[in-house]
Every structure is written in C-alpha cells, then in structure tokens.
JSON list of C-alpha atoms in Angstrom, two decimals:
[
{"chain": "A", "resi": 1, "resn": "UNK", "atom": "CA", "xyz": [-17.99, -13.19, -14.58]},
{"chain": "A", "resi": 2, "resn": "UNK", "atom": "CA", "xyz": [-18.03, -14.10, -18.13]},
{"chain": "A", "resi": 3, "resn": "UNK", "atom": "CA", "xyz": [-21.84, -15.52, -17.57]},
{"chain": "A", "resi": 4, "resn": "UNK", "atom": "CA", "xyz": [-22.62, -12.46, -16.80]},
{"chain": "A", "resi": 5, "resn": "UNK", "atom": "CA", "xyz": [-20.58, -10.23, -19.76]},
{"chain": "A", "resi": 6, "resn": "UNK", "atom": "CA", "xyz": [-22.67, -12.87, -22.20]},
{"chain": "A", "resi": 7, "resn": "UNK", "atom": "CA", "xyz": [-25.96, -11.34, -20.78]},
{"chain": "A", "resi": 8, "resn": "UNK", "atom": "CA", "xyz": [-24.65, -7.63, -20.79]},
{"chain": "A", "resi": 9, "resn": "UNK", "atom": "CA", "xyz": [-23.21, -7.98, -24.41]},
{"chain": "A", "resi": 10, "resn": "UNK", "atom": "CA", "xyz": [-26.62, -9.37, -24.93]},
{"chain": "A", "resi": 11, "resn": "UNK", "atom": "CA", "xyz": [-28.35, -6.65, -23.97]},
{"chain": "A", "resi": 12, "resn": "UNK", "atom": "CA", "xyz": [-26.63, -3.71, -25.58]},
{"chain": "A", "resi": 13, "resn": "UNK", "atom": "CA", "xyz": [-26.22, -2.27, -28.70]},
{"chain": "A", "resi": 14, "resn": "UNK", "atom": "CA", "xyz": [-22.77, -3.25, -29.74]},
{"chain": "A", "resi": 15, "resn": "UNK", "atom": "CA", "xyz": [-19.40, -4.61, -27.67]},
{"chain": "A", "resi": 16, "resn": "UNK", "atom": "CA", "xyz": [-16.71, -1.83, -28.83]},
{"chain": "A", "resi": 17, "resn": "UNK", "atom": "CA", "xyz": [-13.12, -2.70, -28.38]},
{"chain": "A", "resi": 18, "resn": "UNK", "atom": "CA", "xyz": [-9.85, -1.50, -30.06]},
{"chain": "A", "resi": 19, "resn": "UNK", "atom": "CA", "xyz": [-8.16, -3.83, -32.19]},
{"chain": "A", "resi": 20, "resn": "UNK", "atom": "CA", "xyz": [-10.91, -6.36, -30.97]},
{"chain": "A", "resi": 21, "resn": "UNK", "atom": "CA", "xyz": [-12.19, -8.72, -34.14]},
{"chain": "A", "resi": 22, "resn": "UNK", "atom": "CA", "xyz": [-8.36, -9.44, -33.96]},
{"chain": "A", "resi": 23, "resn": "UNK", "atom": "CA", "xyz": [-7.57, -10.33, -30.04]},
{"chain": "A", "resi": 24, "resn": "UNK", "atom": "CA", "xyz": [-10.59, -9.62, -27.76]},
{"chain": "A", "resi": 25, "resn": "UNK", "atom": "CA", "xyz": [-13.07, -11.59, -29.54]},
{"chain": "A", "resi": 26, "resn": "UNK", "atom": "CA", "xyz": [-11.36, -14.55, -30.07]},
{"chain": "A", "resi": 27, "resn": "UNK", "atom": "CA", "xyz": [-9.90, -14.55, -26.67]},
{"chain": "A", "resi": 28, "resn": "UNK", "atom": "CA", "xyz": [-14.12, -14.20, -25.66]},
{"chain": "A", "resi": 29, "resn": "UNK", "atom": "CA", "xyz": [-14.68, -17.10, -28.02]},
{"chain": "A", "resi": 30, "resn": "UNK", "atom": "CA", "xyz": [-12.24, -19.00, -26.28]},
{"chain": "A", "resi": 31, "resn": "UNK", "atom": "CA", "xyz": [-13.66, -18.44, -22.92]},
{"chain": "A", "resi": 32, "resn": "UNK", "atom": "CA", "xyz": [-16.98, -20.18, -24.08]},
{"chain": "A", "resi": 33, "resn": "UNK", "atom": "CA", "xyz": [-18.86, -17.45, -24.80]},
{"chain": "A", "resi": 34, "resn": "UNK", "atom": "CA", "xyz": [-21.11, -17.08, -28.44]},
{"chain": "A", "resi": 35, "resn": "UNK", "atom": "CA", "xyz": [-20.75, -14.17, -30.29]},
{"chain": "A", "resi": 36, "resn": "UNK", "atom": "CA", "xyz": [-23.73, -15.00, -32.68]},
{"chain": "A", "resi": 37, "resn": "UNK", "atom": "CA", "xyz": [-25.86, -12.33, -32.56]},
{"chain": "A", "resi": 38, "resn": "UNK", "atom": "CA", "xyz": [-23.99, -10.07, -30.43]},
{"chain": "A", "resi": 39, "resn": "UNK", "atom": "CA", "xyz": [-22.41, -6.75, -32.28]},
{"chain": "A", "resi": 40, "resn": "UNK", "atom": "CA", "xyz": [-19.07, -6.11, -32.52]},
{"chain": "A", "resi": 41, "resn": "UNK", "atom": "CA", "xyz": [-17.24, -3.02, -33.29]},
{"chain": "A", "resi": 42, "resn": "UNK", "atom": "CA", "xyz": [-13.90, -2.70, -34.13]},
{"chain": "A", "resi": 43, "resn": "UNK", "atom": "CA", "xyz": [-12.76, 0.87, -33.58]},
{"chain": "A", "resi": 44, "resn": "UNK", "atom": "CA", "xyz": [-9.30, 0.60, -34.98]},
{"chain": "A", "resi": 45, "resn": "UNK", "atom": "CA", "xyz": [-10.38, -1.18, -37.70]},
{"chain": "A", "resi": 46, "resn": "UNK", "atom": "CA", "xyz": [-12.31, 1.73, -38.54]},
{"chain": "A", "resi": 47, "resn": "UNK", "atom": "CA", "xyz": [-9.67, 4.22, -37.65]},
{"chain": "A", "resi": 48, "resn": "UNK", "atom": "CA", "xyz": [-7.00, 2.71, -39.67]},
{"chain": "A", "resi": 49, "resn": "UNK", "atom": "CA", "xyz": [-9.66, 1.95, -43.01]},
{"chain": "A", "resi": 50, "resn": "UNK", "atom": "CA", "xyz": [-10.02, 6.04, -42.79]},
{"chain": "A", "resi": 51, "resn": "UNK", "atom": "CA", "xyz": [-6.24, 6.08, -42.51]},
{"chain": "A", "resi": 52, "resn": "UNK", "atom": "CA", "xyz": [-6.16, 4.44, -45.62]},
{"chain": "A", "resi": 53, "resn": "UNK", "atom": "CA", "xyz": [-4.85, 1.04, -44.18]},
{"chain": "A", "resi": 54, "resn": "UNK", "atom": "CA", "xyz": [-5.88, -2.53, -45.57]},
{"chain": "A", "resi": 55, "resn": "UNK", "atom": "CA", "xyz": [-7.37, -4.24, -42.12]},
{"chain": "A", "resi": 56, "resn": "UNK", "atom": "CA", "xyz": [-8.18, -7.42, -44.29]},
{"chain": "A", "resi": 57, "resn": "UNK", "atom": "CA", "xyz": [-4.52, -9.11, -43.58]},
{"chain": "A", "resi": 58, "resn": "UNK", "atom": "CA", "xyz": [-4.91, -8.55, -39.51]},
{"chain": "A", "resi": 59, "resn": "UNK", "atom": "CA", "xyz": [-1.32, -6.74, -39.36]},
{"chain": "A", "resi": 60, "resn": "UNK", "atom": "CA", "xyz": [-1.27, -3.98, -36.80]},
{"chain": "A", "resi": 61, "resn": "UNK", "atom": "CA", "xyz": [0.16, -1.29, -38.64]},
{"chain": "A", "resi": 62, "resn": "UNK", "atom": "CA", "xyz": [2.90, 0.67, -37.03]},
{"chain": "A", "resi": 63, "resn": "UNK", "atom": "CA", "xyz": [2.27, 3.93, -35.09]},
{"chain": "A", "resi": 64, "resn": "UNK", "atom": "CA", "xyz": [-1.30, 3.39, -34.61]},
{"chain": "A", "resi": 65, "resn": "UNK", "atom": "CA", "xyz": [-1.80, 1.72, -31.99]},
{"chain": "A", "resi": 66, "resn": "UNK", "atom": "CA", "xyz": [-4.43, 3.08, -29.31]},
{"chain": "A", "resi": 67, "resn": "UNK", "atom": "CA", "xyz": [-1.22, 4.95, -27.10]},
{"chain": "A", "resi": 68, "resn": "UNK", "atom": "CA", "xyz": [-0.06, 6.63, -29.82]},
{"chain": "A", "resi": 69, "resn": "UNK", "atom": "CA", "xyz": [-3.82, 7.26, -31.23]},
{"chain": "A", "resi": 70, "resn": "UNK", "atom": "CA", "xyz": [-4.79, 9.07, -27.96]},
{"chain": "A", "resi": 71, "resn": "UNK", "atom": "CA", "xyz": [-1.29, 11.23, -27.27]},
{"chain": "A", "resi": 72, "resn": "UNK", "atom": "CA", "xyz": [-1.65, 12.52, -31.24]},
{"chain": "A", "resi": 73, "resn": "UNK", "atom": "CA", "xyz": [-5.45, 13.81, -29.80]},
{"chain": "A", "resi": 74, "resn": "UNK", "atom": "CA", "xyz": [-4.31, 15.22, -26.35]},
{"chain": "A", "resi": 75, "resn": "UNK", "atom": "CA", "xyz": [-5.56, 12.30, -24.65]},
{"chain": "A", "resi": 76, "resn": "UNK", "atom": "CA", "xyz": [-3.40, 10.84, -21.85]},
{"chain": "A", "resi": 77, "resn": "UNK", "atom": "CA", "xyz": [-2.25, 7.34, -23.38]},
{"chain": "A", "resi": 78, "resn": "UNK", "atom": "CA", "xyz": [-2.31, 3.96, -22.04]},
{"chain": "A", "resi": 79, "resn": "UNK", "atom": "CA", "xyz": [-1.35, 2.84, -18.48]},
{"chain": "A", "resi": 80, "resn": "UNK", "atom": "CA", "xyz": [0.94, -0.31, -19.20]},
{"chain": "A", "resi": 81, "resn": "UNK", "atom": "CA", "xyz": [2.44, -2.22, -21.66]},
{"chain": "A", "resi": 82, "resn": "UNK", "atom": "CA", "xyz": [-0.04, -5.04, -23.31]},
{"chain": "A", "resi": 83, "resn": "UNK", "atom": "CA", "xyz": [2.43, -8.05, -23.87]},
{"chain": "A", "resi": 84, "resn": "UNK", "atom": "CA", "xyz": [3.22, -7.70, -19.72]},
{"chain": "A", "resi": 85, "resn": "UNK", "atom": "CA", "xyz": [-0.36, -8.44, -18.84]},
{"chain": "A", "resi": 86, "resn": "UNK", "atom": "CA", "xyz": [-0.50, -12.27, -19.65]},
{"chain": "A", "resi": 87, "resn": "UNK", "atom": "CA", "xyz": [2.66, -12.70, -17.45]},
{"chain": "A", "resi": 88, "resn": "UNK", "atom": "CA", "xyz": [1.29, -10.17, -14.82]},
{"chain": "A", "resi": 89, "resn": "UNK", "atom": "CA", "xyz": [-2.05, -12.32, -14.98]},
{"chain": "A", "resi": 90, "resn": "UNK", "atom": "CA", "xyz": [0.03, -15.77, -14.63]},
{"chain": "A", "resi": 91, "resn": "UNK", "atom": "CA", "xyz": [1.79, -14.11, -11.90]},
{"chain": "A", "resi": 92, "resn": "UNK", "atom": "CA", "xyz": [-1.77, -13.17, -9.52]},
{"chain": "A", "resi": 93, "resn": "UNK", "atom": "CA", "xyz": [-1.80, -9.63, -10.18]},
{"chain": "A", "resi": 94, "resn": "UNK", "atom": "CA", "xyz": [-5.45, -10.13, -11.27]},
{"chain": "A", "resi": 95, "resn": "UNK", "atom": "CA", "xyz": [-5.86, -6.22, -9.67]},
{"chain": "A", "resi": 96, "resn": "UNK", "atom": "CA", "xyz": [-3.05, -4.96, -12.15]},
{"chain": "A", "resi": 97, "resn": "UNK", "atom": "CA", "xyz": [-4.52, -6.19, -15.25]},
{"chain": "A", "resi": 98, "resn": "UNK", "atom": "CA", "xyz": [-7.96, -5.33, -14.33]},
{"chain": "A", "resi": 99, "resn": "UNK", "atom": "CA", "xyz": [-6.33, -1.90, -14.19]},
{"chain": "A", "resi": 100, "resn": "UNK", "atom": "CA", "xyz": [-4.73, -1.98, -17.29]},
{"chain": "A", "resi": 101, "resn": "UNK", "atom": "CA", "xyz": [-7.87, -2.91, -19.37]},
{"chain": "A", "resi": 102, "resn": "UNK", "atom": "CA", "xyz": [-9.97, -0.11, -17.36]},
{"chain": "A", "resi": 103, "resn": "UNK", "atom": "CA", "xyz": [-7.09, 2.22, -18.58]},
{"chain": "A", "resi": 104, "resn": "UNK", "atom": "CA", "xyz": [-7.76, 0.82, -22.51]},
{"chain": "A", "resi": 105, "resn": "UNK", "atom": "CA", "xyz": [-11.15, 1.43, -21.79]},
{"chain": "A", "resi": 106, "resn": "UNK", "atom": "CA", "xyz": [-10.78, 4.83, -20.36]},
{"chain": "A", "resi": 107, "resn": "UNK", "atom": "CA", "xyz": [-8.88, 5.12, -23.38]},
{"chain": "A", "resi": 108, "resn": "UNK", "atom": "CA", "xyz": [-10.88, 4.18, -26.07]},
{"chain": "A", "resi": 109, "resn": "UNK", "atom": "CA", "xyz": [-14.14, 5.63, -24.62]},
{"chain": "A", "resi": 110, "resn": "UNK", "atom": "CA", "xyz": [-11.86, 9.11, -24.89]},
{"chain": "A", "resi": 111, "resn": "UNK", "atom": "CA", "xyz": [-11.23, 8.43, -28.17]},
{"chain": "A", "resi": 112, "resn": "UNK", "atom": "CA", "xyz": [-14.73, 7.29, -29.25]},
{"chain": "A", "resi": 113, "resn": "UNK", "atom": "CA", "xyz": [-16.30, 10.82, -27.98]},
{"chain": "A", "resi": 114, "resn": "UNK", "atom": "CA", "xyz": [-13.76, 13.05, -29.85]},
{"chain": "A", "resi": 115, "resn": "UNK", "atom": "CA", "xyz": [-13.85, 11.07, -32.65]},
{"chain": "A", "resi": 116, "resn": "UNK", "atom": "CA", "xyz": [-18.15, 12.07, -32.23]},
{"chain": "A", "resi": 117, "resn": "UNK", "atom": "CA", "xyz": [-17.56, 15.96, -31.54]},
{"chain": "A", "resi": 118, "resn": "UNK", "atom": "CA", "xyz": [-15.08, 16.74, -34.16]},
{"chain": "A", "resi": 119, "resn": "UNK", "atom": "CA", "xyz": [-16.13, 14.68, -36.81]},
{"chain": "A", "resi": 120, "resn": "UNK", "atom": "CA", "xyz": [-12.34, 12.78, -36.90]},
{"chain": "A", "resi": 121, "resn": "UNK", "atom": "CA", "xyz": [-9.14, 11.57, -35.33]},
{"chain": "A", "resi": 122, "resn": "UNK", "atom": "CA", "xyz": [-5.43, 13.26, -35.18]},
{"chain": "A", "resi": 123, "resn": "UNK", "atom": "CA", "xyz": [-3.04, 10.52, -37.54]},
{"chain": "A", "resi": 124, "resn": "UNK", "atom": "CA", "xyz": [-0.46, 9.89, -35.18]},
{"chain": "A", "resi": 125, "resn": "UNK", "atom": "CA", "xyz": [2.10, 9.42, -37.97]},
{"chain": "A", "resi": 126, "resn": "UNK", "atom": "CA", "xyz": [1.75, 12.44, -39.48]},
{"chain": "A", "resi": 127, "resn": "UNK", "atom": "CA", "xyz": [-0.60, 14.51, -37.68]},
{"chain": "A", "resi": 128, "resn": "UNK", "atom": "CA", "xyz": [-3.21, 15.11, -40.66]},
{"chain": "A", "resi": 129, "resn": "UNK", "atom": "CA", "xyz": [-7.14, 15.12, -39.34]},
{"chain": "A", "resi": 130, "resn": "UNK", "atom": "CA", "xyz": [-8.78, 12.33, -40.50]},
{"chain": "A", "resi": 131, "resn": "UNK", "atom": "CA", "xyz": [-12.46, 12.41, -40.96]},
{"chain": "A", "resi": 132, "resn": "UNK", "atom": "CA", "xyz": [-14.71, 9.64, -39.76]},
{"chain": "A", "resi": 133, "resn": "UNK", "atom": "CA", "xyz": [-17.97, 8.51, -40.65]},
{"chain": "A", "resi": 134, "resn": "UNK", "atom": "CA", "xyz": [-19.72, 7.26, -37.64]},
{"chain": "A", "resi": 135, "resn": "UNK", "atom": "CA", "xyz": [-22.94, 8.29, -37.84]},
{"chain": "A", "resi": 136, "resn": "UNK", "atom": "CA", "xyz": [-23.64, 4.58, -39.60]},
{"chain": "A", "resi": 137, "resn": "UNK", "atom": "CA", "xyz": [-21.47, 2.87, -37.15]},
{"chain": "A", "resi": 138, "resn": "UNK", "atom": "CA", "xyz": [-23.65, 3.87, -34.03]},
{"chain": "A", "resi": 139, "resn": "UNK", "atom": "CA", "xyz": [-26.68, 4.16, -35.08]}
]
C-alpha cells in the first residue's frame, strides 16, 4: 500500500503524525517513499515547543508522550505499548499493529480537535492549560 499512501499524502494538505519528523517519517523514507514536497506536521513537536521544551535535540521528553497527553485531556489513551509492535509485526500479527496505529490515530485526531475548540492542551505533568497557536499550522 505504500504506492498508494505516496499518492494520498500527495494529495492532501499535510501528513500529521505525533512524534513523526522523529520516527514515522524516516521509517516512510525508508520504505522508498519521497517526502519532497509533501507536508509534514509534527504535532508533538508543537505541543512540547508550547510546553516550553527544546525539540531541536530529538529527546522525547518524559511525561508527554501521546498516552499521557490524551488521559491529562479526558481522552481515553493509547491501546498498546509502542516498542511491542515491531516484535508483534515480526511475529504476523499484521491485524494487531494495524490496530494499534488506528488507536494512535484515533488518538491524535482526539487530540488535534480539542486542541482546535479550546484554544490549548492539558500539560500532563502538571496539569497547567497550555495555549496553542494553530491557526498558522492548518491553514
């Protein structure tokens, strides 16, 4: 399918991902598909810039990861565990890993459209608002 998530990415506005300019896309880029030209937006990046976090050194900082993002805004967290789905994937559970990344998706899509009606995101570490500017990102 990735022929055909080239074209769609193509087509569209913007590929949206959390955490993605650090694992997503380069996993993409090593599935032989081009990036050039096709918009990427990292949504934690974002997040954790707000949160006051440098994103330049590609550490994950701690209790902000998109679980603990979506429980701190009453949104059910993730379905698995991320570092199980290579060795789930090895394994043939193809079906449980597709799962998983629907759930991320589910997730982040959440995330995305309370971020859009209250003007913010919950910190998870210490439960202060924190006000996003997306009207630039989307537009």
């Amino acid at each position: 399918n990735l022929s055909d998530f080239e074209q769609v990415a193509r087509e569209r506005f913007a590929i949206v991902g959390w955490n993605n300019s650090r694992f997503d896309n380069p996993l993409i880029v090593a599935n032989g598909i081009d990036l050039d030209g096709i918009r990427s937006i990292d949504f934690a990046k974002i997040f954790w810039k707000a949160c006051g976090i440098n994103t330049d050194n590609g550490d994950h900082p701690k209790n902000l990861g998109l679980d603990a993002t979506c429980q701190a805004n009453g949104i059910r967290g993730k379905s698995g565990v991320a570092k199980l789905a290579p060795q789930a994937w090895q394994d043939g559970r193809i079906g449980q890993v597709i799962d998983y990344c629907c759930g991320d998706v589910r997730c982040l899509v959440q995330l995305i459209n309370e971020a859009l009606m209250s003007g913010g995101l919950i910190d998870p570490r210490n439960s202060q608002f924190v006000p996003l500017e997306l009207n630039r990102v989307f537009e």
